[in-house]
Amino acid sequence: MLEARGLTRRFGALAANEDVTLTLAAGECHAVIGPNGAGKSTLVAMLAGEQRPDGGSVMLAGEDITSLGPAARARRGIARSFQITQLCRDLTVRENVMLAVQAASGWHWGFLRAARNDRGLTVDADASLAAAGLASRAHIPAGLLSHGEQRQLELAIALSQAPRVLLLDEPAAGLGAAETPALAARLAALKGRIAMLLVEHDMDTVFALADRITVLAGGRVIASGAPAEIRANRAVREAYLGDVVDA
Amino acid sequence: MRERAAVAVGLALLVAAPFVLEAMDEAFLLSVLTRMLAYALAAAALDLVLGYGGMVSFGHGAFLGTGAYVAGVLLHHRADGTAVIDWPVRIGGTAEALVAWPAAALVSGLLAAAIGAISLRTRAVHFIMITLAFAQMVFFLVLALPQYGGTDGLMVPGRNVLVGASLAGDAPLYWAALALLVAFLAFARSAMAARFGLALKGARMNERRALALGVPVYRIRLAAFTLSGAVAGLAGAVLANQSSFVSPDLLSWQRSGELMVMVILGGQGTLFGPVLGAIALLAAEEELAALTEHWMLILGPALLVVVLFFRGGLWRVVAGKGGHA
């Protein structure tokens, strides 16, 4: 579905990503792990189109999308959540989701009918809010939600885009001990329908969800395989995983 | 609720004004009010870009002035019986408002589309400076047109006619200006509550998110900028009629700045606020100028006070509800 081929991204002398290749098959959950500074967020930014690679290419369902910006990629079915929540804070919770539904519909040129009465937006948006457990918060500004709720909204927005590919940049960041398993359950329900690239530090979540794991260190892929292989991989344990698993 | 009441009262006052002024034997003031309405229209148009879109355009004087020149030049050629251009098609002058005013909006809109298409590739301070630079180019271009008076400006002979009925006299032009303002406010309010407004506001609040959703941010902004420029041109056409004179001063950066002050003073992102801001600023200028020639010394600090202590502008004070600070 989504493929990174030899992606390289340099900031001055520092190579944030060096020849990163990975494949995201339809419906699978592919986790990318690695220590801080390994280049995970840079990789997501290149896949989403926010950053242009210095080398390599990005393919979506066989089409080279390397030169496309984020909006064009989103219209081709790539949705994402951000490590730091990105919401329209002064729009209501419902409007945030409506905008996502509107973007997925591709039609922004309505001037006369109020968006809140536009059933093409409200039906899907309300369903999405109900699924995220945010229906009771629909009419308050998104900026007033608690952190956990904002993370929920962030995911609801991405899902409202009806994506083929979902890029999740640390979706569990800042969530409480009770919220993280709930999030993992929501994501698990999406497996098989949406291809997910999951960047995550929480190893319980990663090993619960991932069909495949790629390990980045220093901007390079040091291992890639099934969760059991990664767990057993000596280089990975030394570079990163060991201290987490042993802890 | 309070906002609705404020709008109703404001509209009632504007509708009553011609009758009240006539009864008070002060009918000449109607021309002053017409000028205020024209600026209010331009300021409300700028609010689409500045308030809702978050694009700080320092070049809207160029669209206002261009619209004024289009209406003025068409009247000028009609009086002369000459053509505006002879080739490739002959375009003669006209007094018909149904032709001249849409023409003013069209030319200003095309100019805004061209300037916007380039300027919107930049952000923040760069955007402010590039819109200013383009407006200055238009300003000097008009200065270099001796056939239309150059620096001296152009006397506009007579006024437009609306479907044969002359807009001469203060009342007809006032009603035309008020109708345009009300129509634009109604349209813009609905557009900002509709899909277009949702996309425009979303892109202002979080461009990164809007792009990640697939919102065509550039095209949405360009559409808003073009519409805004076109309506500012329409306001210019009204001004040309009101003052029977067009000059490069209308295209100057001071005019652009004044429009920005009207929007911010009234309250950006409210549409009605900039209308109030335009009326308040022009009224303050008139009153203070009559008081002292150093009126800027009073107006400047007064504006500072409003901006610093009344976040959300005058409209928030009146209506209890603002757009965004």
Coordinates of N, CA, C and O in Angstrom, one line a residue, chain A residues 21-149:
Chain A
T21 N 14.1 2.1 4.1 CA 13.2 1.4 3.2 C 12.2 0.6 4.1 O 12.6 -0.1 5.0
L22 N 10.9 0.8 3.8 CA 9.9 -0.1 4.5 C 8.7 -0.1 3.7 O 8.4 0.8 2.9
T23 N 7.9 -1.2 3.9 CA 6.7 -1.4 3.2 C 5.5 -1.6 4.2 O 5.7 -2.2 5.2
L24 N 4.4 -0.9 3.9 CA 3.2 -1.0 4.7 C 2.2 -1.7 3.8 O 1.7 -1.1 2.9
A25 N 1.9 -3.0 4.2 CA 0.9 -3.7 3.4 C -0.5 -3.3 3.7 O -0.7 -2.8 4.8
A26 N -1.4 -3.5 2.8 CA -2.8 -3.2 3.1 C -3.3 -3.8 4.3 O -3.2 -5.0 4.5
G27 N -4.0 -3.1 5.2 CA -4.6 -3.6 6.4 C -3.7 -4.0 7.5 O -4.1 -4.3 8.6
E28 N -2.4 -3.9 7.3 CA -1.5 -4.3 8.4 C -1.1 -3.2 9.3 O -1.2 -2.0 8.9
C29 N -0.6 -3.5 10.5 CA -0.1 -2.5 11.4 C 1.4 -2.7 11.5 O 1.9 -3.7 11.9
H30 N 2.1 -1.7 11.0 CA 3.6 -1.8 11.0 C 4.1 -0.7 11.9 O 3.9 0.5 11.8
A31 N 4.8 -1.2 13.0 CA 5.3 -0.3 14.0 C 6.7 0.1 13.7 O 7.5 -0.7 13.2
V32 N 7.0 1.4 14.0 CA 8.4 1.9 13.8 C 8.8 2.3 15.2 O 8.2 3.2 15.8
I33 N 9.9 1.6 15.7 CA 10.3 2.0 17.0 C 11.8 2.4 16.9 O 12.5 2.2 15.9
G34 N 12.3 2.9 18.0 CA 13.7 3.4 18.1 C 13.9 4.4 19.1 O 12.9 5.0 19.6
P35 N 15.1 4.6 19.6 CA 15.3 5.6 20.7 C 15.0 7.0 20.2 O 14.9 7.3 19.0
N36 N 14.9 7.9 21.1 CA 14.7 9.3 20.7 C 15.8 9.8 19.8 O 17.0 9.4 20.0
G37 N 15.4 10.5 18.8 CA 16.4 11.0 17.8 C 16.8 10.0 16.7 O 17.7 10.2 16.0
A38 N 16.0 8.9 16.7 CA 16.3 7.9 15.7 C 15.8 8.3 14.3 O 16.2 7.6 13.3
G39 N 15.0 9.3 14.2 CA 14.5 9.7 13.0 C 13.0 9.3 12.7 O 12.6 9.3 11.5
K40 N 12.3 8.9 13.7 CA 10.9 8.4 13.5 C 10.0 9.5 13.0 O 9.3 9.3 12.0
S41 N 10.1 10.6 13.6 CA 9.2 11.7 13.3 C 9.5 12.2 11.9 O 8.6 12.6 11.1
T42 N 10.8 12.3 11.6 CA 11.2 12.7 10.2 C 10.7 11.8 9.2 O 10.2 12.2 8.1
L43 N 10.7 10.5 9.5 CA 10.2 9.5 8.5 C 8.7 9.7 8.3 O 8.2 9.8 7.2
V44 N 7.9 9.9 9.4 CA 6.5 10.2 9.3 C 6.2 11.5 8.5 O 5.4 11.5 7.6
A45 N 7.0 12.5 8.7 CA 6.9 13.8 8.0 C 7.1 13.6 6.5 O 6.4 14.2 5.7
M46 N 8.1 12.7 6.1 CA 8.3 12.5 4.7 C 7.2 11.6 4.1 O 6.8 11.9 2.9
L47 N 6.7 10.7 4.9 CA 5.6 9.9 4.3 C 4.3 10.7 4.2 O 3.5 10.5 3.2
A48 N 4.1 11.7 5.1 CA 2.9 12.5 5.0 C 3.1 13.7 4.0 O 2.1 14.3 3.7
G49 N 4.3 13.9 3.6 CA 4.5 15.0 2.6 C 4.9 16.3 3.2 O 5.0 17.3 2.5
E50 N 5.1 16.4 4.5 CA 5.4 17.7 5.1 C 6.9 18.0 4.9 O 7.3 19.2 4.8
Q51 N 7.7 17.0 4.8 CA 9.1 17.2 4.4 C 9.5 16.5 3.2 O 9.0 15.3 2.9
R52 N 10.3 17.1 2.3 CA 10.7 16.4 1.1 C 12.0 15.7 1.4 O 12.9 16.2 2.0
P53 N 12.1 14.4 0.9 CA 13.3 13.7 1.1 C 14.5 14.3 0.3 O 14.2 14.8 -0.8
D54 N 15.7 14.1 0.7 CA 16.9 14.5 -0.1 C 17.2 13.4 -1.1 O 17.8 13.6 -2.1
G55 N 16.7 12.2 -0.8 CA 16.9 11.1 -1.7 C 15.8 10.0 -1.4 O 15.2 10.0 -0.4
G56 N 15.6 9.2 -2.4 CA 14.6 8.1 -2.3 C 13.2 8.6 -2.7 O 13.0 9.7 -3.2
S57 N 12.3 7.6 -2.6 CA 10.9 8.0 -3.1 C 9.9 7.3 -2.2 O 10.1 6.4 -1.4
V58 N 8.6 7.9 -2.3 CA 7.5 7.3 -1.5 C 6.4 6.9 -2.6 O 6.1 7.6 -3.5
M59 N 6.0 5.6 -2.4 CA 5.0 5.1 -3.3 C 3.7 4.8 -2.6 O 3.7 4.2 -1.5
L60 N 2.6 5.2 -3.2 CA 1.3 4.8 -2.6 C 0.5 4.0 -3.6 O 0.2 4.5 -4.7
A61 N 0.3 2.8 -3.3 CA -0.4 1.9 -4.2 C 0.1 1.9 -5.6 O -0.6 2.0 -6.6
G62 N 1.5 1.9 -5.7 CA 2.1 1.9 -7.0 C 2.4 3.2 -7.7 O 3.0 3.3 -8.7
E63 N 1.8 4.3 -7.1 CA 2.0 5.6 -7.6 C 3.1 6.4 -6.9 O 3.1 6.3 -5.7
D64 N 4.0 7.0 -7.6 CA 5.1 7.8 -7.0 C 4.5 9.1 -6.5 O 4.1 9.9 -7.3
I65 N 4.5 9.3 -5.2 CA 3.9 10.5 -4.6 C 4.9 11.4 -4.0 O 4.6 12.3 -3.2
T66 N 6.2 11.1 -4.3 CA 7.3 11.8 -3.6 C 7.2 13.3 -3.7 O 7.5 14.1 -2.8
S67 N 6.7 13.8 -4.9 CA 6.7 15.2 -5.1 C 5.4 15.9 -4.6 O 5.3 17.1 -4.7
L68 N 4.5 15.1 -4.1 CA 3.2 15.7 -3.7 C 3.3 16.3 -2.3 O 4.0 15.7 -1.4
G69 N 2.6 17.4 -2.0 CA 2.5 18.0 -0.7 C 1.5 17.2 0.2 O 0.9 16.3 -0.3
P70 N 1.5 17.6 1.5 CA 0.6 16.9 2.4 C -0.9 16.9 2.0 O -1.5 15.9 2.2
A71 N -1.4 18.0 1.5 CA -2.8 18.1 1.2 C -3.1 17.1 0.0 O -4.1 16.4 0.1
A72 N -2.3 17.1 -1.0 CA -2.5 16.2 -2.1 C -2.4 14.7 -1.7 O -3.2 13.8 -2.1
R73 N -1.5 14.4 -0.8 CA -1.4 13.0 -0.2 C -2.6 12.7 0.6 O -3.1 11.5 0.5
A74 N -3.1 13.6 1.4 CA -4.3 13.4 2.2 C -5.5 13.0 1.3 O -6.3 12.2 1.6
R75 N -5.6 13.8 0.2 CA -6.7 13.5 -0.8 C -6.6 12.1 -1.4 O -7.5 11.6 -1.9
R76 N -5.4 11.6 -1.4 CA -5.2 10.2 -2.0 C -5.4 9.2 -0.9 O -5.1 8.0 -1.2
G77 N -5.7 9.6 0.3 CA -6.0 8.6 1.3 C -5.0 8.4 2.4 O -5.1 7.4 3.1
I78 N -4.1 9.3 2.6 CA -3.2 9.2 3.8 C -3.6 10.2 4.9 O -3.7 11.4 4.6
A79 N -4.0 9.6 6.0 CA -4.3 10.4 7.1 C -3.3 10.3 8.2 O -2.5 9.3 8.2
R80 N -3.2 11.3 9.1 CA -2.2 11.1 10.1 C -2.7 11.8 11.4 O -3.5 12.6 11.5
S81 N -2.1 11.3 12.5 CA -2.2 12.0 13.8 C -0.8 12.5 14.2 O 0.2 12.0 13.8
F82 N -0.8 13.6 14.9 CA 0.5 14.2 15.2 C 0.9 13.9 16.6 O 0.1 13.6 17.5
Q83 N 2.2 13.9 16.8 CA 2.8 13.6 18.1 C 2.3 14.7 19.1 O 1.9 14.3 20.2
I84 N 2.3 15.9 18.7 CA 1.7 17.0 19.5 C 0.4 17.4 18.8 O 0.4 17.7 17.7
T85 N -0.7 17.2 19.6 CA -2.0 17.4 19.0 C -2.1 18.6 18.1 O -1.8 19.7 18.6
Q86 N -2.7 18.5 16.9 CA -2.9 19.6 16.0 C -4.4 19.7 15.8 O -5.0 19.0 15.0
L87 N -5.0 20.7 16.5 CA -6.4 20.9 16.3 C -6.7 22.3 16.0 O -5.8 23.2 16.2
C88 N -7.9 22.6 15.5 CA -8.3 24.0 15.3 C -9.0 24.4 16.6 O -10.2 24.1 16.9
R89 N -8.2 25.0 17.5 CA -8.7 25.1 18.9 C -9.9 25.9 19.1 O -10.6 25.7 20.1
D90 N -10.1 26.9 18.3 CA -11.3 27.8 18.4 C -12.5 27.3 17.7 O -13.6 27.8 17.8
L91 N -12.3 26.3 16.9 CA -13.5 25.6 16.3 C -14.1 24.6 17.4 O -13.3 24.1 18.2
T92 N -15.4 24.3 17.3 CA -15.9 23.4 18.2 C -15.4 22.0 17.9 O -14.8 21.8 16.8
V93 N -15.5 21.1 18.8 CA -15.1 19.7 18.6 C -15.8 19.1 17.3 O -15.2 18.5 16.4
R94 N -17.1 19.4 17.2 CA -17.9 18.9 16.1 C -17.3 19.6 14.8 O -17.2 18.9 13.7
E95 N -17.0 20.8 14.8 CA -16.6 21.5 13.6 C -15.2 20.9 13.1 O -14.9 20.8 11.9
N96 N -14.4 20.6 14.1 CA -13.1 20.0 13.8 C -13.3 18.7 12.9 O -12.6 18.5 12.0
V97 N -14.3 17.9 13.4 CA -14.5 16.6 12.7 C -15.2 16.9 11.4 O -15.0 16.3 10.3
M98 N -16.2 17.9 11.4 CA -16.8 18.3 10.1 C -15.9 18.7 9.1 O -16.0 18.4 7.9
L99 N -14.8 19.4 9.5 CA -13.8 19.9 8.5 C -13.1 18.7 7.9 O -12.8 18.7 6.7
A100 N -12.9 17.7 8.7 CA -12.2 16.4 8.2 C -13.1 15.7 7.2 O -12.7 15.3 6.1
V101 N -14.4 15.6 7.5 CA -15.4 15.0 6.6 C -15.5 15.8 5.3 O -15.5 15.2 4.2
Q102 N -15.5 17.1 5.5 CA -15.6 18.0 4.3 C -14.3 17.8 3.4 O -14.4 17.7 2.2
A103 N -13.2 17.7 4.1 CA -11.9 17.5 3.3 C -12.0 16.2 2.5 O -11.6 16.1 1.4
A104 N -12.5 15.2 3.2 CA -12.6 13.8 2.5 C -13.6 13.9 1.4 O -13.4 13.2 0.4
S105 N -14.6 14.7 1.5 CA -15.6 14.8 0.4 C -15.0 15.6 -0.8 O -15.5 15.5 -1.9
G106 N -14.0 16.4 -0.5 CA -13.3 17.2 -1.5 C -14.1 18.4 -2.0 O -13.7 19.1 -2.9
W107 N -15.2 18.7 -1.3 CA -16.0 19.9 -1.8 C -16.0 21.0 -0.7 O -16.6 20.8 0.4
H108 N -15.3 22.1 -1.0 CA -15.2 23.2 0.0 C -16.0 24.4 -0.4 O -16.0 25.4 0.2
W109 N -16.6 24.3 -1.6 CA -17.1 25.5 -2.2 C -18.6 25.8 -2.0 O -19.4 26.2 -2.8
G110 N -19.0 25.5 -0.7 CA -20.4 25.8 -0.3 C -20.4 27.2 0.3 O -19.6 27.5 1.2
F111 N -21.3 28.1 -0.1 CA -21.3 29.4 0.4 C -22.6 29.8 1.1 O -22.7 30.8 1.8
L112 N -23.7 29.0 0.8 CA -25.0 29.4 1.3 C -25.5 28.6 2.4 O -26.0 29.2 3.4
R113 N -25.4 27.3 2.4 CA -26.0 26.5 3.4 C -25.0 26.4 4.6 O -23.8 26.1 4.4
A114 N -25.5 26.7 5.8 CA -24.7 26.7 7.0 C -24.1 25.2 7.2 O -24.9 24.3 7.0
A115 N -22.8 25.1 7.5 CA -22.2 23.8 7.6 C -22.9 23.0 8.7 O -23.1 21.8 8.5
R116 N -23.4 23.6 9.7 CA -24.0 22.8 10.8 C -25.4 22.2 10.4 O -25.9 21.3 11.0
N117 N -25.9 22.7 9.3 CA -27.2 22.1 8.7 C -26.9 21.3 7.5 O -27.8 20.8 6.8
D118 N -25.6 21.0 7.2 CA -25.2 20.3 6.0 C -25.1 18.8 6.4 O -24.1 18.4 7.0
R119 N -26.1 18.1 6.0 CA -26.2 16.7 6.4 C -25.0 15.9 5.8 O -24.6 14.9 6.4
G120 N -24.5 16.3 4.7 CA -23.3 15.7 4.1 C -22.1 15.7 5.1 O -21.2 14.9 5.0
L121 N -22.1 16.7 6.0 CA -21.1 16.8 7.0 C -21.5 16.3 8.4 O -20.7 15.6 9.0
T122 N -22.7 16.6 8.8 CA -23.0 16.4 10.2 C -23.3 14.9 10.5 O -22.9 14.4 11.6
V123 N -23.8 14.1 9.5 CA -24.1 12.7 9.8 C -22.9 12.0 10.1 O -22.8 11.3 11.2
D124 N -21.9 12.1 9.2 CA -20.6 11.4 9.5 C -19.9 11.9 10.7 O -19.3 11.1 11.4
A125 N -19.9 13.2 10.8 CA -19.2 13.8 12.0 C -19.8 13.4 13.3 O -19.0 13.0 14.2
D126 N -21.1 13.3 13.4 CA -21.7 12.9 14.6 C -21.5 11.4 14.9 O -21.2 11.1 16.1
A127 N -21.5 10.6 13.9 CA -21.2 9.2 14.1 C -19.8 9.0 14.6 O -19.5 8.2 15.5
S128 N -18.9 9.8 14.0 CA -17.5 9.7 14.4 C -17.3 10.2 15.8 O -16.5 9.5 16.6
L129 N -18.0 11.2 16.2 CA -17.9 11.7 17.6 C -18.4 10.7 18.6 O -17.9 10.5 19.7
A130 N -19.5 10.1 18.2 CA -20.1 9.0 19.1 C -19.2 7.9 19.3 O -19.0 7.4 20.4
A131 N -18.5 7.5 18.2 CA -17.6 6.3 18.2 C -16.4 6.7 19.1 O -15.9 5.8 19.8
A132 N -16.0 8.0 19.1 CA -14.9 8.4 19.9 C -15.3 8.7 21.4 O -14.4 9.1 22.2
G133 N -16.6 8.6 21.7 CA -17.0 8.9 23.0 C -17.0 10.4 23.3 O -16.9 10.8 24.5
L134 N -17.1 11.2 22.3 CA -17.0 12.7 22.5 C -18.3 13.4 22.2 O -18.3 14.6 22.1
A135 N -19.4 12.6 22.0 CA -20.7 13.3 21.6 C -21.1 14.3 22.6 O -21.6 15.4 22.2
S136 N -20.9 14.1 23.9 CA -21.3 15.1 24.8 C -20.5 16.4 24.8 O -20.9 17.4 25.4
R137 N -19.3 16.3 24.2 CA -18.4 17.5 24.1 C -18.5 18.2 22.8 O -17.7 19.1 22.6
A138 N -19.5 17.8 22.0 CA -19.5 18.2 20.6 C -19.4 19.8 20.4 O -18.8 20.3 19.5
H139 N -20.0 20.5 21.3 CA -20.2 21.9 21.0 C -19.3 22.8 21.8 O -19.5 24.0 21.8
I140 N -18.3 22.3 22.4 CA -17.3 23.2 23.1 C -16.1 23.3 22.2 O -15.8 22.5 21.4
P141 N -15.4 24.5 22.3 CA -14.2 24.6 21.5 C -13.2 23.5 21.8 O -13.0 23.1 23.0
A142 N -12.5 23.0 20.8 CA -11.6 21.9 20.9 C -10.5 22.2 21.9 O -10.0 21.3 22.6
G143 N -10.1 23.4 22.0 CA -9.0 23.8 22.9 C -9.4 23.6 24.4 O -8.5 23.6 25.2
L144 N -10.7 23.4 24.7 CA -11.1 23.3 26.1 C -11.1 21.8 26.5 O -11.4 21.5 27.7
L145 N -10.9 20.9 25.6 CA -10.9 19.5 25.9 C -9.7 19.1 26.8 O -8.7 19.8 26.7
S146 N -9.9 18.1 27.6 CA -8.7 17.6 28.4 C -7.7 17.0 27.4 O -8.0 16.7 26.2
H147 N -6.5 16.7 27.9 CA -5.5 16.2 27.0 C -5.9 14.9 26.4 O -5.8 14.6 25.2
G148 N -6.4 14.0 27.2 CA -6.8 12.7 26.7 C -7.9 12.8 25.7 O -7.9 12.1 24.7
E149 N -8.9 13.7 25.9 CA -10.0 13.9 25.0 C -9.4 14.5 23.6 O -9.9 14.1 22.6

